[in-house]
Amino acid sequence: EAGVTQFPSHSVIEKGQTVTLRCDPISGHDNLYWYRRVMGKEIKFLLHFVKESKQDESGMPNNRFLAERTGGTYSTLKVQPAELEDSGVYFCASSQSGLVKRTDTQYFGPGTRLTVL
Amino acid sequence: DAKTTQPTSMDCAEGRAANLPCNHSTISGNEYVYWYRQIHSQGPQYIIHGLKNNETNEMASLIITEDRKSSTLILPHATLRDTAVYYCIVVAFYGQNFVFGPGTRLSVLP
């Protein structure tokens, strides 16, 4: 079974440019999460999709960040325009539907390292 | 803020058991304890989780105290590849996002 995949693995852009990160969850997983780690800080939650719906986007830092999950499969996270403080590693995670389970395990992708110059 | 506290760092000799403690004194009855690790800059890797009973899988064992206020992750025979940052996370229910603390940096020494 393929794990969570993320593309690109690295991205270097200049301040003011736009970048789009992609996450492909494990097949059949309804839940998709975005997290990020900025330099020297802890991993922080950004948002959570259940299928194509945003369940919780309380961690999104500002309106320069836009996440989508069309069709409930892969997800994209767009940063427009990028700022220096957006540099960090962006992780995606997915988990199965919780219809019969009280808790589930999140499986993380390898991350996308974003550098804004 | 994370609901757990862990030592900042620990060392372990290769081949010995690594015992990583976690304090979660404010844990609620419906909260699970999850352990993940992050090797270098890779994505966090799931290790094990439990509610109140001790758990074991091919990677590790999880010992949860009877009052559930603390737990210990045990890597029975640590190898150099187990060098990583280990995170203890409490999660109340399905679909809740994880709150990561700084974790414990485990160094396995030859």
Coordinates of C-alpha atoms in Angstrom, one line a residue:
Chain A
E1 CA 0.0 0.0 0.0
A2 CA 1.4 3.4 -1.0
G3 CA 1.9 5.9 1.8
V4 CA 1.1 9.6 1.8
T5 CA 3.0 11.3 -0.9
Q6 CA 3.9 15.0 -1.3
F7 CA 5.1 17.1 -4.1
P8 CA 7.5 18.8 -4.5
S9 CA 10.0 17.6 -2.0
H10 CA 11.7 21.0 -2.1
S11 CA 10.7 24.4 -3.4
V12 CA 12.7 27.6 -3.4
I13 CA 10.8 30.8 -4.4
E14 CA 11.2 34.5 -4.0
K15 CA 9.1 36.6 -1.7
G16 CA 5.9 37.6 -3.4
Q17 CA 5.7 34.6 -5.6
T18 CA 3.1 31.8 -5.5
V19 CA 3.7 28.2 -4.6
T20 CA 1.4 25.3 -4.6
L21 CA 2.1 22.2 -2.6
R22 CA 0.3 18.9 -3.3
C23 CA -0.6 16.0 -1.1
D24 CA -1.9 12.6 -2.1
P25 CA -3.3 10.7 0.9
I26 CA -3.4 7.0 1.3
S27 CA -6.1 5.6 -0.9
G28 CA -9.5 5.4 0.9
H29 CA -8.5 7.8 3.7
D30 CA -11.2 10.4 4.2
N31 CA -9.3 12.6 6.6
L32 CA -6.5 14.8 5.4
Y33 CA -4.4 17.1 7.5
W34 CA -1.8 19.8 6.8
Y35 CA 0.8 20.7 9.4
R36 CA 4.0 22.7 9.2
R37 CA 7.2 23.3 11.0
V38 CA 8.9 26.6 10.8
M39 CA 12.6 26.8 11.7
G40 CA 13.2 26.2 15.4
K41 CA 9.6 25.7 16.2
E42 CA 7.3 22.8 16.8
I43 CA 5.1 21.1 14.3
K44 CA 1.8 23.0 14.1
F45 CA -1.5 22.0 12.8
L46 CA -2.9 24.0 9.8
L47 CA -6.2 22.4 8.7
H48 CA -8.2 19.3 8.4
F49 CA -10.4 18.0 5.6
V50 CA -13.0 15.3 5.8
K51 CA -13.4 14.2 2.2
E52 CA -13.7 17.5 0.3
S53 CA -15.0 19.6 3.3
K54 CA -12.9 21.7 5.6
Q55 CA -13.5 20.4 9.0
D56 CA -11.1 22.6 10.9
E57 CA -9.0 25.4 9.5
S58 CA -8.2 27.1 12.8
G59 CA -4.5 26.7 12.3
M60 CA -4.2 28.5 9.0
P61 CA -2.0 31.5 9.7
N62 CA -3.7 34.1 7.3
N63 CA -5.6 34.5 4.1
R64 CA -2.5 34.1 2.0
F65 CA -2.9 30.4 2.5
L66 CA -5.6 28.5 0.5
A67 CA -6.2 24.8 0.8
E68 CA -8.4 22.7 -1.4
R69 CA -9.4 19.1 -1.8
T70 CA -11.5 18.8 -4.9
G71 CA -13.3 15.5 -5.2
G72 CA -12.0 14.4 -1.8
T73 CA -8.8 12.9 -3.1
Y74 CA -5.6 14.8 -3.3
S75 CA -5.2 18.2 -1.7
T76 CA -3.3 21.4 -2.6
L77 CA -2.0 24.1 -0.4
K78 CA -1.3 27.4 -2.1
V79 CA 0.6 30.2 -0.6
Q80 CA 0.1 33.6 -2.4
P81 CA 2.0 35.8 -2.1
A82 CA 4.7 34.0 -0.2
E83 CA 6.5 35.8 2.7
L84 CA 9.9 35.0 4.3
E85 CA 8.2 33.7 7.4
D86 CA 6.4 31.0 5.4
S87 CA 9.7 29.1 5.1
G88 CA 9.5 25.7 6.7
V89 CA 8.5 22.1 6.2
Y90 CA 4.9 21.4 5.3
F91 CA 3.6 18.0 6.2
C92 CA 0.5 16.2 5.1
A93 CA -1.2 13.4 7.0
S94 CA -4.2 11.2 6.3
S95 CA -6.3 8.8 8.3
Q96 CA -9.3 6.5 7.7
S97 CA -12.9 7.3 8.2
G98 CA -14.0 7.2 11.9
L99 CA -17.4 5.8 11.3
V100 CA -16.7 2.8 13.4
K101 CA -13.6 3.8 15.3
R102 CA -13.2 6.2 18.2
T103 CA -9.7 7.1 17.2
D104 CA -7.5 6.7 14.2
T105 CA -3.9 6.9 13.3
Q106 CA -2.6 9.6 11.2
Y107 CA 0.1 8.7 8.6
F108 CA 2.4 11.4 7.6
G109 CA 4.0 12.2 4.2
P110 CA 7.7 13.1 3.8
G111 CA 7.0 16.8 3.7
T112 CA 7.7 19.6 1.4
R113 CA 10.6 21.9 2.4
L114 CA 9.7 25.5 1.3
T115 CA 12.3 28.2 1.3
V116 CA 11.2 31.8 0.6
L117 CA 14.1 34.1 -0.3
Chain B
D1 CA -0.1 23.9 24.0
A2 CA 0.9 20.3 24.2
K3 CA -0.8 18.3 26.9
T4 CA 2.4 16.3 27.5
T5 CA 5.8 16.8 28.9
Q6 CA 8.9 14.9 27.9
P7 CA 12.6 15.1 28.7
T8 CA 14.4 17.2 26.2
S9 CA 17.0 14.5 25.4
M10 CA 18.2 11.0 26.3
D11 CA 21.0 8.7 25.4
C12 CA 20.9 5.0 25.0
A13 CA 23.5 2.4 24.2
E14 CA 23.0 0.4 21.1
G15 CA 21.4 -3.0 21.8
R16 CA 20.0 -1.8 25.1
A17 CA 16.4 -1.0 25.8
A18 CA 15.4 2.7 25.4
N19 CA 12.8 3.8 27.9
L20 CA 11.2 7.2 27.0
P21 CA 8.9 8.7 29.6
C22 CA 5.9 11.0 29.0
N23 CA 3.9 12.9 31.5
H24 CA 0.2 13.6 30.7
S25 CA -1.2 14.3 34.1
T26 CA -4.2 16.2 32.8
I27 CA -5.3 13.4 30.5
S28 CA -9.1 12.8 30.2
G29 CA -10.7 9.4 30.3
N30 CA -11.4 9.4 26.6
E31 CA -8.0 10.5 25.5
Y32 CA -5.6 8.2 23.8
V33 CA -1.8 8.3 24.0
Y34 CA 0.0 8.2 20.7
W35 CA 3.8 8.0 20.0
Y36 CA 5.4 9.1 16.9
R37 CA 9.0 9.7 15.9
Q38 CA 10.8 11.9 13.4
I39 CA 14.1 10.8 11.9
H40 CA 16.1 13.8 10.6
S41 CA 13.6 15.9 8.6
Q42 CA 11.4 13.1 7.5
G43 CA 7.7 13.0 8.2
P44 CA 6.6 11.9 11.7
Q45 CA 6.4 8.1 11.8
Y46 CA 3.6 6.3 13.8
I47 CA 4.9 4.0 16.5
I48 CA 2.1 2.9 18.8
H49 CA -0.9 4.1 20.7
G50 CA -3.0 3.0 23.6
L51 CA -5.9 4.0 25.9
K52 CA -5.3 2.3 29.2
N53 CA -3.9 -1.1 28.6
N54 CA -0.3 -1.8 27.8
E55 CA 0.3 -2.3 24.1
T56 CA 3.0 -4.0 22.1
N57 CA 3.8 -4.2 18.4
E58 CA 6.7 -5.0 16.2
M59 CA 8.3 -1.6 16.9
A60 CA 7.8 -0.9 20.6
S61 CA 5.9 -1.4 23.8
L62 CA 3.8 1.2 25.5
I63 CA 3.3 1.1 29.2
I64 CA 0.6 3.3 30.6
T65 CA 0.3 3.8 34.4
E66 CA -2.9 2.7 36.1
D67 CA -3.9 6.3 36.8
R68 CA -3.0 7.1 33.1
K69 CA -1.1 10.2 34.1
S70 CA 2.1 9.0 32.5
S71 CA 3.4 6.4 30.1
T72 CA 6.7 5.0 28.9
L73 CA 7.6 4.0 25.3
I74 CA 10.0 1.1 25.3
L75 CA 12.3 0.3 22.3
P76 CA 13.5 -3.2 23.4
H77 CA 16.8 -3.3 21.5
A78 CA 17.7 0.2 20.3
T79 CA 19.7 0.5 17.1
L80 CA 21.5 3.5 15.6
R81 CA 18.6 3.9 13.3
D82 CA 16.3 4.6 16.2
T83 CA 18.1 7.9 16.8
A84 CA 15.2 10.4 16.3
V85 CA 12.9 12.9 18.1
Y86 CA 10.1 11.0 19.8
Y87 CA 6.7 12.7 20.4
C88 CA 4.1 11.7 22.9
I89 CA 0.7 13.1 22.0
V90 CA -2.7 12.8 23.6
V91 CA -5.8 12.8 21.3
A92 CA -9.4 12.8 22.5
F93 CA -11.3 11.5 19.6
Y94 CA -11.4 10.7 15.9
G95 CA -10.5 13.5 13.6
Q96 CA -8.8 15.7 16.2
N97 CA -5.6 17.3 15.1
F98 CA -2.4 16.4 16.8
V99 CA -0.6 18.9 19.1
F100 CA 3.1 18.3 18.9
G101 CA 5.4 19.4 21.7
P102 CA 9.2 19.6 21.4
G103 CA 9.5 15.8 22.0
T104 CA 12.5 13.9 23.3
R105 CA 15.7 13.7 21.2
L106 CA 17.0 10.1 21.6
S107 CA 20.5 9.5 20.6
V108 CA 21.5 5.8 20.3
L109 CA 25.2 5.5 20.9
P110 CA 27.5 2.8 19.5

